[in-house]
Coordinates of C-alpha atoms in Angstrom, one line a residue:
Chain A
X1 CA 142.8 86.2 -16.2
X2 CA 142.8 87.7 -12.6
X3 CA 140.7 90.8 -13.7
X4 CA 137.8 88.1 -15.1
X5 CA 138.2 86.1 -12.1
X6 CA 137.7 89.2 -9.9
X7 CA 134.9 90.4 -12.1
X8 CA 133.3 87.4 -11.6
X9 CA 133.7 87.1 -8.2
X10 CA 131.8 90.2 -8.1
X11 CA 129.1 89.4 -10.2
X12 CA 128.6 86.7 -8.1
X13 CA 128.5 88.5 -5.0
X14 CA 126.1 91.2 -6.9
X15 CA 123.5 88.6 -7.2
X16 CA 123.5 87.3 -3.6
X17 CA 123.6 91.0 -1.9
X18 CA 120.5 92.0 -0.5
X19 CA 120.3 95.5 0.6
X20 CA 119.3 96.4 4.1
X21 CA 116.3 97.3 4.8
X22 CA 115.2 100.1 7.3
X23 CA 114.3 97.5 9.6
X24 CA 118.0 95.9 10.3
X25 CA 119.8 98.8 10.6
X26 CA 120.7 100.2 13.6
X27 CA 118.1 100.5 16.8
X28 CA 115.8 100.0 14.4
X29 CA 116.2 96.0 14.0
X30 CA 115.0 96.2 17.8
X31 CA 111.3 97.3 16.7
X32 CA 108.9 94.9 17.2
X33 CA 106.8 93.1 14.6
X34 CA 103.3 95.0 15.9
X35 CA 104.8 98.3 15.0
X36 CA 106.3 96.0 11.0
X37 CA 102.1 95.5 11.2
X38 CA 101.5 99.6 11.2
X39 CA 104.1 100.4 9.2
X40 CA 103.3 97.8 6.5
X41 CA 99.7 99.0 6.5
X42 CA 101.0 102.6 6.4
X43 CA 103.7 102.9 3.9
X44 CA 103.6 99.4 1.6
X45 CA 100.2 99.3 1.2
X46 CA 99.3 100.9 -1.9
X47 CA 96.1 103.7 -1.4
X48 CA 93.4 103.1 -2.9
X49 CA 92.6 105.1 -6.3
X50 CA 90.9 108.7 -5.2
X51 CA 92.1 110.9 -8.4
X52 CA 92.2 108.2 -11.1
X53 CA 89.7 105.3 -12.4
X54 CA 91.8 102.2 -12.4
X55 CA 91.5 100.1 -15.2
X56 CA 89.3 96.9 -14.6
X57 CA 91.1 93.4 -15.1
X58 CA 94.5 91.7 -16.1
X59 CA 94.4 92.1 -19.5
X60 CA 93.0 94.0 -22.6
X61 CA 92.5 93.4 -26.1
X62 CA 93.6 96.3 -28.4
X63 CA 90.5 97.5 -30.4
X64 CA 92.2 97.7 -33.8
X65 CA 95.1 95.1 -33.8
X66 CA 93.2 92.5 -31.7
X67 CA 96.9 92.3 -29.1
X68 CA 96.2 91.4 -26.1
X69 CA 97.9 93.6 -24.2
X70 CA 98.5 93.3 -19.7
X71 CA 96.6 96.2 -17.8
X72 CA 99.0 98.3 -15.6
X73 CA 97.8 101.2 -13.7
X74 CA 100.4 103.4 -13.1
X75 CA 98.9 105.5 -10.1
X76 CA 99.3 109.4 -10.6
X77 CA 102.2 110.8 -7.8
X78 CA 100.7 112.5 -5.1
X79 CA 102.3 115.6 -3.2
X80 CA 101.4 115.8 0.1
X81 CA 102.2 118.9 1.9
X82 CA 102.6 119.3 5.5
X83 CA 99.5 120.7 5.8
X84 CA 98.0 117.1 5.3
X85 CA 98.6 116.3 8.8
X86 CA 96.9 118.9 10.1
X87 CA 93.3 118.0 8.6
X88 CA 91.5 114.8 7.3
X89 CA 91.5 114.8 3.9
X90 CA 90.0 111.3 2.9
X91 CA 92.9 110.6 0.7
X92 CA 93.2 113.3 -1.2
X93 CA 96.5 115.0 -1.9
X94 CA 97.8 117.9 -4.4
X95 CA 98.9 116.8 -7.7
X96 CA 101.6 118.3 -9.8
X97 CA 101.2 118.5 -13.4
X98 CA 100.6 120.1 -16.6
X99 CA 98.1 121.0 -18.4
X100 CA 97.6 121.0 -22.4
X101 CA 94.8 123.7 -23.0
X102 CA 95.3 123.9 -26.7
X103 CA 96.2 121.7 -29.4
X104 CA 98.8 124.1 -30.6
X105 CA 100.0 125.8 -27.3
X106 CA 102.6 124.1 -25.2
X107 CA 101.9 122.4 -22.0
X108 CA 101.6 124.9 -18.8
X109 CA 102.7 123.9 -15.3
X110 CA 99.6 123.2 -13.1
X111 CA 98.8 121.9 -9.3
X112 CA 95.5 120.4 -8.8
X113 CA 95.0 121.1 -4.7
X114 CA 91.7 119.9 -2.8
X115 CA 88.8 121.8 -2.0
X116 CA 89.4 122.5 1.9
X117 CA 87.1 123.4 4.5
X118 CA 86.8 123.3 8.4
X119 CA 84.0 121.3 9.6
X120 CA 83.1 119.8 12.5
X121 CA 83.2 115.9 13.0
X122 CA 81.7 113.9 15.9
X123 CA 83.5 111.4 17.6
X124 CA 80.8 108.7 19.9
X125 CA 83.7 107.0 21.6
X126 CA 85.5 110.1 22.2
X127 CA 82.6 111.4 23.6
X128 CA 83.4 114.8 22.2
X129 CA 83.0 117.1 19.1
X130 CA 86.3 118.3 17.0
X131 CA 87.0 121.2 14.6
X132 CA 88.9 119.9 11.5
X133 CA 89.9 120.4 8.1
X134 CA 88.6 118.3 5.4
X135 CA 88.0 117.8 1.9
X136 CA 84.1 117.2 0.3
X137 CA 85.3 113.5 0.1
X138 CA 86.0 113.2 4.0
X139 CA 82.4 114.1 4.9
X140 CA 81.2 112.0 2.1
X141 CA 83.3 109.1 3.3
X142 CA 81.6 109.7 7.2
X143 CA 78.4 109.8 5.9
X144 CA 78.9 106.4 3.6
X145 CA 80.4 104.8 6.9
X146 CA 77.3 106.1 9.2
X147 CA 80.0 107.9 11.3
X148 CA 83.7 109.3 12.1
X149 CA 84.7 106.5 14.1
X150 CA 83.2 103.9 11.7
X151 CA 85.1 105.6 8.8
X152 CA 88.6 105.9 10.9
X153 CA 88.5 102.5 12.4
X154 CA 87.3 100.5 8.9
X155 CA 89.9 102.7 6.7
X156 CA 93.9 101.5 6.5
X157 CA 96.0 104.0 7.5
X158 CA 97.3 104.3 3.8
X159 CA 94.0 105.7 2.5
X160 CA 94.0 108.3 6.2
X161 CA 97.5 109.3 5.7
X162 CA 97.8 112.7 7.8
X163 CA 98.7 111.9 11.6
X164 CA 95.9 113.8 13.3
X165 CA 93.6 110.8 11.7
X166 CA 96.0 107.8 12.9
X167 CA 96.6 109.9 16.5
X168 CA 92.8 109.9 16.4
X169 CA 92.2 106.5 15.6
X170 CA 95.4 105.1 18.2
X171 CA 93.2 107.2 20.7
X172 CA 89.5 105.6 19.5
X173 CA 91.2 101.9 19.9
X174 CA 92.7 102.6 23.2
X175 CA 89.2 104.4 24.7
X176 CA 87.6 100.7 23.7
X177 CA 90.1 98.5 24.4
X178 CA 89.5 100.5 27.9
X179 CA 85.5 100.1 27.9
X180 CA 84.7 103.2 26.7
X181 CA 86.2 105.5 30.2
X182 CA 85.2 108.5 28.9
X183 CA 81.1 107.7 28.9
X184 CA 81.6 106.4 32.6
X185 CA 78.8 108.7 33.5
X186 CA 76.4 107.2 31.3
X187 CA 76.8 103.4 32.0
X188 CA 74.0 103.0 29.6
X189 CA 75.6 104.8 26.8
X190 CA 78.7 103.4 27.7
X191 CA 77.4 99.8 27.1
X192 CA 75.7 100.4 24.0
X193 CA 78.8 102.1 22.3
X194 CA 81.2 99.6 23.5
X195 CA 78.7 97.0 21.5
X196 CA 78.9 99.3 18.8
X197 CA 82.8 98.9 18.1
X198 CA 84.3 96.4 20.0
X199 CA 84.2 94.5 16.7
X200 CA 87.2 96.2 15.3
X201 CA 89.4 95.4 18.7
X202 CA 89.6 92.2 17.0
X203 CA 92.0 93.2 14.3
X204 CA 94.4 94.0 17.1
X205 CA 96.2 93.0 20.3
X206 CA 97.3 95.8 22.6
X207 CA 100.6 95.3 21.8
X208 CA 100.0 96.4 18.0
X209 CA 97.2 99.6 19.8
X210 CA 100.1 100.6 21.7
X211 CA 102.7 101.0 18.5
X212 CA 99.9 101.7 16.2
X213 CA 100.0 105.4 14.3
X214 CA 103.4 106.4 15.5
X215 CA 105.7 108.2 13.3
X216 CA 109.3 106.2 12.5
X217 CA 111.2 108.8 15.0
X218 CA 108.6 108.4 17.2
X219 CA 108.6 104.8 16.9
X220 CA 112.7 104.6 17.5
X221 CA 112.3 106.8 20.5
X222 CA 110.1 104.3 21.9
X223 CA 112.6 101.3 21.7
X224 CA 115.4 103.5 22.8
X225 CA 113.5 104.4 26.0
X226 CA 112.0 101.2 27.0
X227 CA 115.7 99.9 26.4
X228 CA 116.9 102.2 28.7
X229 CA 114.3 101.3 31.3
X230 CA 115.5 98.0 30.5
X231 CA 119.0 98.3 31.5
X232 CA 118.9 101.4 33.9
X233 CA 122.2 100.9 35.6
X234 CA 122.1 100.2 39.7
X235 CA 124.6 103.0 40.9
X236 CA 127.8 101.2 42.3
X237 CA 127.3 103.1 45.9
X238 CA 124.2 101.5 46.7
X239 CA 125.2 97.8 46.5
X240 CA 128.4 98.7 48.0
X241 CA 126.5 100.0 50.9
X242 CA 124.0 96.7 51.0
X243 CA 127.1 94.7 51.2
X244 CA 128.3 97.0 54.1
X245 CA 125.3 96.5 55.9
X246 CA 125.6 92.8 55.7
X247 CA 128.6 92.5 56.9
X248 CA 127.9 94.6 60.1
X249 CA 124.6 92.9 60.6
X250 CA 126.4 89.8 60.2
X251 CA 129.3 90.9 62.7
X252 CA 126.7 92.4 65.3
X253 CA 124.9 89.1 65.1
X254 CA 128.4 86.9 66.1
X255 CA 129.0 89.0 68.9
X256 CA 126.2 89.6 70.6
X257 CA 124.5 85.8 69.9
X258 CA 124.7 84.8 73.1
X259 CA 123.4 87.7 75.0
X260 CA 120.8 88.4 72.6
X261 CA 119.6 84.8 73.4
X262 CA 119.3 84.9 76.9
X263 CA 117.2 88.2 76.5
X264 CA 114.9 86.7 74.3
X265 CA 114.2 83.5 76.9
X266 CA 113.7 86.1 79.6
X267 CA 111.2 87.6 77.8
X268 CA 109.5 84.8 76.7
X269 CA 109.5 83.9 80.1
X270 CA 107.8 87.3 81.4
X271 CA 105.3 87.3 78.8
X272 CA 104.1 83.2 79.5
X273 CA 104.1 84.2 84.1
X274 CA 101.9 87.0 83.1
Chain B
X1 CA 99.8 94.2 -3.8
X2 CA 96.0 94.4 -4.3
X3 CA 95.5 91.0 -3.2
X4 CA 97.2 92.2 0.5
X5 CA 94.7 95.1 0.5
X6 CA 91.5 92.7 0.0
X7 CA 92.8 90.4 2.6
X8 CA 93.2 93.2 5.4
X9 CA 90.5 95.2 4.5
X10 CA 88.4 91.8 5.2
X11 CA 90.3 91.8 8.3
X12 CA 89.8 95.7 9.2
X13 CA 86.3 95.7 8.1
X14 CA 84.1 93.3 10.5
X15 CA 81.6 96.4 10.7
X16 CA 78.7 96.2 9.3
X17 CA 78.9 97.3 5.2
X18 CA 81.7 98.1 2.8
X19 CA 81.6 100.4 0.3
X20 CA 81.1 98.6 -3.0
X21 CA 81.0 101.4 -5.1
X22 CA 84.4 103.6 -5.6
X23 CA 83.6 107.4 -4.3
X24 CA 84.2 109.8 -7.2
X25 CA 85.5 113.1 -5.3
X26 CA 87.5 116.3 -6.3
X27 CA 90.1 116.6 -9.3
X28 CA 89.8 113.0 -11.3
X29 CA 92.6 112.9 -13.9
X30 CA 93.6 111.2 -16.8
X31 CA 97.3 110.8 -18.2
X32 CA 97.0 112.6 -21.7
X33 CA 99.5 110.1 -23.0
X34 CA 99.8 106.8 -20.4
X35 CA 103.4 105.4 -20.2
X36 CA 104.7 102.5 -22.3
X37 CA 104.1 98.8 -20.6
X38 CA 106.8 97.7 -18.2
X39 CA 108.0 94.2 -17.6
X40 CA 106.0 92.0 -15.4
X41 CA 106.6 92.0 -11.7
X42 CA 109.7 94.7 -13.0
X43 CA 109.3 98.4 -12.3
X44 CA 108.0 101.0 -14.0
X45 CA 110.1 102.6 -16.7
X46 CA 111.5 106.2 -16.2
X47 CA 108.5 108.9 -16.5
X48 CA 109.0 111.7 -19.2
X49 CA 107.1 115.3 -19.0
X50 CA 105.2 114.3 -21.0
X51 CA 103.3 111.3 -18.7
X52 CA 102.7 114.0 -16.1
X53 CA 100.2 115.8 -18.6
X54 CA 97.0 115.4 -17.2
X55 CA 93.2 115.8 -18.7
X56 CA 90.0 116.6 -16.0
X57 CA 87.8 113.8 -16.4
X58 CA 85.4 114.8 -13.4
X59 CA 85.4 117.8 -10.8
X60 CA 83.0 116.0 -7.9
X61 CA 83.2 119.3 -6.2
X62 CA 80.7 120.8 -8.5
X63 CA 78.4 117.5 -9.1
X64 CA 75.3 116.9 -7.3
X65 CA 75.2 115.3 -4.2
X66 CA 73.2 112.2 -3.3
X67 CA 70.7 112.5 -0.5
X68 CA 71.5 111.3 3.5
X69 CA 68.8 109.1 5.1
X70 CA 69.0 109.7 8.8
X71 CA 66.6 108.8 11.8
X72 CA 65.2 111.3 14.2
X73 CA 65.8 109.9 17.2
X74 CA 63.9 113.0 19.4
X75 CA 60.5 115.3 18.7
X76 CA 62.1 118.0 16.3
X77 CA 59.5 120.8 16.0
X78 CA 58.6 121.4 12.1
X79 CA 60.3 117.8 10.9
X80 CA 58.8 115.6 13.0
X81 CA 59.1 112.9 15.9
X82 CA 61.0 110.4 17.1
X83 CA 62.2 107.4 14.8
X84 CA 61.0 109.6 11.6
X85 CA 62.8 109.0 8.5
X86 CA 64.2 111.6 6.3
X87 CA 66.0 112.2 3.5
X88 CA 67.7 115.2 3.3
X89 CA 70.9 117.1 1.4
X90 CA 73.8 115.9 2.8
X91 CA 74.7 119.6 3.9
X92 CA 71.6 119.8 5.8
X93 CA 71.7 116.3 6.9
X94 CA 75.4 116.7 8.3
X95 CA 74.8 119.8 10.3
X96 CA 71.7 120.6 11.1
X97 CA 71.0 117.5 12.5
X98 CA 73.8 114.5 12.5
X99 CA 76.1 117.1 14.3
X100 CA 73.6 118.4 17.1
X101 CA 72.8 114.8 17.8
X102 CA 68.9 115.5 16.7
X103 CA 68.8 112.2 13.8
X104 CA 71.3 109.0 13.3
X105 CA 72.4 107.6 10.2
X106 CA 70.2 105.0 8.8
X107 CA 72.2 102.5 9.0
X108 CA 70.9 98.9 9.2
X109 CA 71.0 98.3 12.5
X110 CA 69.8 101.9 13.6
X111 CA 66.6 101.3 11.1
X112 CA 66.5 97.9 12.8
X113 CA 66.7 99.4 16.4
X114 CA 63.8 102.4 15.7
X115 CA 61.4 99.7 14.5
X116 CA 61.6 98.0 17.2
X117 CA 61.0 100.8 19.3
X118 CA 58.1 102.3 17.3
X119 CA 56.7 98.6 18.0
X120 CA 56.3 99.3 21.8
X121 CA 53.4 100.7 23.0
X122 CA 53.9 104.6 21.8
X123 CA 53.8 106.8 24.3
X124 CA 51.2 109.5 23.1
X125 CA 53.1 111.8 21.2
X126 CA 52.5 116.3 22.5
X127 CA 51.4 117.5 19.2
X128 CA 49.0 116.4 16.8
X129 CA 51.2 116.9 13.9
X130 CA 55.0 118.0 13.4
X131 CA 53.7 121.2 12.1
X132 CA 51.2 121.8 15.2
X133 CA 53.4 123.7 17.6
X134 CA 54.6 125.8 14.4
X135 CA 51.1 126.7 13.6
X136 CA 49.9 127.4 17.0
X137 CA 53.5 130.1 17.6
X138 CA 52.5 131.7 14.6
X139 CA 48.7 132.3 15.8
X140 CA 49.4 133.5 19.3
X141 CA 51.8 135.8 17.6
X142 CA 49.0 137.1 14.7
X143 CA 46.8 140.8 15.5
X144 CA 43.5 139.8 13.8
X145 CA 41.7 142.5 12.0
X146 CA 38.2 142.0 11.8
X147 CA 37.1 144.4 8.6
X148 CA 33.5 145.2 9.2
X149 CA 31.1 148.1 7.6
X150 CA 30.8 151.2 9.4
X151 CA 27.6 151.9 7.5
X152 CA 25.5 149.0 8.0
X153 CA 24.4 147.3 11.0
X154 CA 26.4 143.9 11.4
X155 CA 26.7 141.5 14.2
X156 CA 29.8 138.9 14.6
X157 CA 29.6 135.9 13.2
X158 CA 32.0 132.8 12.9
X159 CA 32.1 133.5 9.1
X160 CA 33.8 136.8 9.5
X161 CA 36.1 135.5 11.5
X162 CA 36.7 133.1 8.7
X163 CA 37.6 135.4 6.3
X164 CA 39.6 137.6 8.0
X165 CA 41.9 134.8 8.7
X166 CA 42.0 133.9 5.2
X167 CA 42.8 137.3 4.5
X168 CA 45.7 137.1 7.0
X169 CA 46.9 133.8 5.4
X170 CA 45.2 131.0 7.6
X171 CA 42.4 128.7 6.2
X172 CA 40.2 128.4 9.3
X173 CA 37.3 126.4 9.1
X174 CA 34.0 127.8 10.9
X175 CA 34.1 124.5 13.0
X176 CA 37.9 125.4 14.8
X177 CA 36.9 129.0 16.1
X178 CA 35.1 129.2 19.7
X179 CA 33.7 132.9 19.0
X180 CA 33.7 135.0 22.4
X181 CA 31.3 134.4 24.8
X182 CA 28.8 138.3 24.3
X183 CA 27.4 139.2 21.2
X184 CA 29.2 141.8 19.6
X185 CA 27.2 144.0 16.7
X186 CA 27.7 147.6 14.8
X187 CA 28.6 149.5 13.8
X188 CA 30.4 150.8 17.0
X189 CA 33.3 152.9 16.6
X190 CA 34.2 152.5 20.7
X191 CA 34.7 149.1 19.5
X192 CA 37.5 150.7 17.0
X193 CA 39.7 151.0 20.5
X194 CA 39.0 147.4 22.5
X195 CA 40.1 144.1 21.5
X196 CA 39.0 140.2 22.5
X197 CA 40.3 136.8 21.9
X198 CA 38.8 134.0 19.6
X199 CA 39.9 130.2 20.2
X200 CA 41.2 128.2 17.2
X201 CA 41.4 124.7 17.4
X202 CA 44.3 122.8 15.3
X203 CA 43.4 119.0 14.5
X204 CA 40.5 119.0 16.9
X205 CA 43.4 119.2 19.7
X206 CA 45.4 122.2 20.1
X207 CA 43.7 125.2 21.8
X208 CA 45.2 128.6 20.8
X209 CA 43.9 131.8 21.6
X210 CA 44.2 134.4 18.9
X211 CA 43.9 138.8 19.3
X212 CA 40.9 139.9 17.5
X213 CA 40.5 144.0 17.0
X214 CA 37.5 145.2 14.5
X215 CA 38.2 147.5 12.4
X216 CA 35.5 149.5 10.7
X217 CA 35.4 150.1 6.8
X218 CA 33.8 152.9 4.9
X219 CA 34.9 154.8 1.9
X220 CA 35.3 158.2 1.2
X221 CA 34.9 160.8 3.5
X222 CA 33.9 158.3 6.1
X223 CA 36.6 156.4 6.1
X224 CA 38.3 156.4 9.5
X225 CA 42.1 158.3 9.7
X226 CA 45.3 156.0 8.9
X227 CA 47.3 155.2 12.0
X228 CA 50.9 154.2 12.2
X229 CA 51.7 150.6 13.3
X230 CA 48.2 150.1 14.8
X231 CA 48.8 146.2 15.2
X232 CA 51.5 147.4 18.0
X233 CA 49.4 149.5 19.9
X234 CA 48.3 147.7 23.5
X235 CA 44.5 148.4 23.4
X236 CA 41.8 147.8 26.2
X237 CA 39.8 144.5 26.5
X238 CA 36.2 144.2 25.4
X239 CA 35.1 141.4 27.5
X240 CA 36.6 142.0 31.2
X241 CA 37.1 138.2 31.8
X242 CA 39.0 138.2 29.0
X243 CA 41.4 141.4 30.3
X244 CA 43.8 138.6 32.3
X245 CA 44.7 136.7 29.1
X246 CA 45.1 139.1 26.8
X247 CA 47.2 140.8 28.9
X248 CA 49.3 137.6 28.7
X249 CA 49.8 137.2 25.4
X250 CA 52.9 139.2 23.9
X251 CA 52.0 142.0 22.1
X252 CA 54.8 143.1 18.6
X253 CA 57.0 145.7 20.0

């Protein structure tokens, strides 16, 4: 009778436990919703599909049986190495596998990697030219966006994935949300590029620029330094000396009212005969 | 999930296009045998070895290409001026002259900027053509050898001229070459050793001044000895008012 009651109890409890997520544990419960933004655009968002064709529509109709069967594309599992955040790869990733060559031969391990090379790209806002690594798809992606900072700034940070792109793209928004310093020389330029981009500053206050592409450790270091700012503790000493001060100051000032007085009429007095 | 990626891509993407069309790059796979249906709004089921066997469907590495419009946007010699539009491989396109800074994409609003600059009064453009300046490097740089008889007695004529260009490779016509300013006739083998300067005009508007040397032509035992390299040797000036130019134009070392 107690065992059932206690099971029950339990399965109650089962249903209403929610597990913690990684944003109420710990420091972490202190980041603020502009960096839930990044990080939601980052990690929940699924990328878009670079090494399958998705299957259009909700549902199919089997060819033979006439079922209507649900559509549910499964994406394939992408590796991605560390290397990843070294170049720009457009979304591409190494995939892990097998391979069936033959009808009659049993499935071989396989890794389908990307095609890299080092190119160069051209940032305007950056004013400045950048050696990088990329895949065909990256320069194909630039040229379909008419540009690197149109293709970092209109792509989610799911489909850029390696940090170099989102430390680039943090560093594009800030240069505009900043007028475009680095063209200072050229107000002209600096004008027409500004034009050229300030449509994405939309999308984003400088509260979400300033947490946007920062890593989860990075992320947590921020909050536990701006907390420590925060609360810097006032070392004991230094009021206790304030409050020493007053006090003499406030001694001084009892004794030596009435003398002080007289010495301020006299003067007065001097400075009004002259 | 989708539906969250519509909504802030429409957010992200103020700028001017999207991409309608899905880009087809590298390694495009296909599960050999798909997983089994899951529940709706439930998880997927657990994968066997068997979903992770994949077919090639596409490799974009190896497929053609489709061609880059861009814009010049200054004079580029052998392509052409200013607000030109080409369309070129996007190899070429992307480095030879996106990168430099030579040509801009042709995007809508670039197109839509050039046009409104080629409405402007032009400013008249240095060369005639793209190809002028190309043409007139390559002529400055030629040795003309004027083949004449050292038999029968000849005197210059814009026609010979003519044809020893087309023998070089360049279709003058008669009306483009300014023939020196003496009469020169032969056969006269001191004129074997000197050299003058005919003016070719491109388009009825570049000047260039080209190196003339006559050569005389006779067979068998009169023909004159073979000499090594003859184009490079620096030779003396048959008209005198013509010694200051020639001596400016560079010579093939």
């Amino acid at each position: 009778m107690a065992s059932s009651r206690i099971q029950a109890t339990v399965r109650q409890l089962s249903k209403t436990y929610k597990k913690k997520t990684r944003f109420e544990i710990g420091i972490a419960s202190e980041l603020p919703t502009a960096y839930k933004k990044f990080w939601r655009e980052w990690k929940v968002l699924k990328p878009a599909a670079v090494h399958f064709i998705p299957q259009e529509g909700k549902w199919k109709r089997d060819e033979i049986t006439g079922e209507t069967l649900p559509v549910q594309n499964i994406p394939i599992p992408l590796k991605y190495p560390a290397e990843i955040h070294e170049g720009i790869w457009g979304g591409e990733a190494v995939i892990k596998g097998f391979q069936k060559r033959d009808r009659n031969s049993r499935r071989v391990p396989h890794y389908w990697v990307p095609v890299l090379k080092r190119t160069v790209v051209k940032s305007e806002v950056l004013n400045t030219h950048l050696s990088v690594t990329v895949t065909g798809r990256t320069i194909k992606l630039i040229n379909d966006h008419y540009g690197f900072d149109h293709y970092l700034l209109k792509t989610p940070a799911c489909d850029l994935v390696s940090m170099l792109a989102l430390k680039l793209k943090k560093q594009i928004l800030t240069e505009l949300m900043n007028g475009c310093p680095r063209h200072a020389n050229n107000p002209e330029k600096q004008k027409s590029v500004y034009e050229e981009y300030k449509t994405y500053l939309s999308s984003y206050t400088p509260e979400e620029i300033e947490w946007y592409g920062l890593t989860w450790y990075e992320a947590l270091n921020k909050v536990a330094k701006l907390k420590e700012a925060a609360n810097k503790p006032v070392p004991l000493k230094h009021m206790y000396r304030k409050k020493l001060i007053e006090k003499l100051q406030e001694k001084e000032s009892q004794s030596d009212s009435s003398t002080s007085d007289i010495a301020l009429v006299a003067d007065w007095n001097i400075l009004t005969y002259k | 999930m989708f539906g969250i990626r519509t909504a802030l891509s429409k957010t992200i993407a103020n700028g001017p296009n999207l991409l309608h069309q899905q880009t087809r790059n590298t390694f495009i796979l296909k599960r050999r045998w798909p997983p089994p249906l899951h529940k709706q709004g439930g998880k997927p089921g657990k994968m066997k070895a068997r979903h992770f066997v994949y077919d090639l469907i596409e490799d974009t590495s190896v497929s053609k290409k489709q061609d880059v419009q861009v814009i010049l946007n200054q004079f580029v010699e052998g392509v052409g001026n200013a607000g030109d539009l080409l369309t070129l491989r996007p190899t070429i396109a992307y480095r030879d002259f996106l990168m430099p800074g030579l040509a801009v994409y042709a995007s809508p609003e670039n197109i839509s900027k050039f046009k409104v600059e080629e409405n402007k009064p032009k400013v008249e453009s240095e060369f005639s053509s793209p190809y002028a300046q190309r043409t007139m490097g390559c002529l400055s740089r030629l040795v003309l050898q004027i083949t004449m008889s050292k038999t029968n007695p000849w005197t210059l004529e814009p026609w010979h001229v003519k044809t020893s260009f087309r023998k070089a490779g360049f279709v003058v016509p008669e009306h483009a070459i300014t023939m020196p300013p003496v009469k020169i006739s032969g056969p006269n083998l001191e004129l074997q050793e000197k050299e003058f300067y005919v003016t070719v005009k491109i388009n009825n508007k570049e000047q260039v001044n080209v190196r003339c040397r006559i050569h005389h032509w006779a067979t068998g035992l009169e023909r004159l000895a073979w000499q090594k390299e003859h184009w490079k040797k620096p030779m003396e000036a048959l008209i005198p008012e013509q010694a200051a130019v020639l001596e400016s134009m560079p010579l093939q070392q």
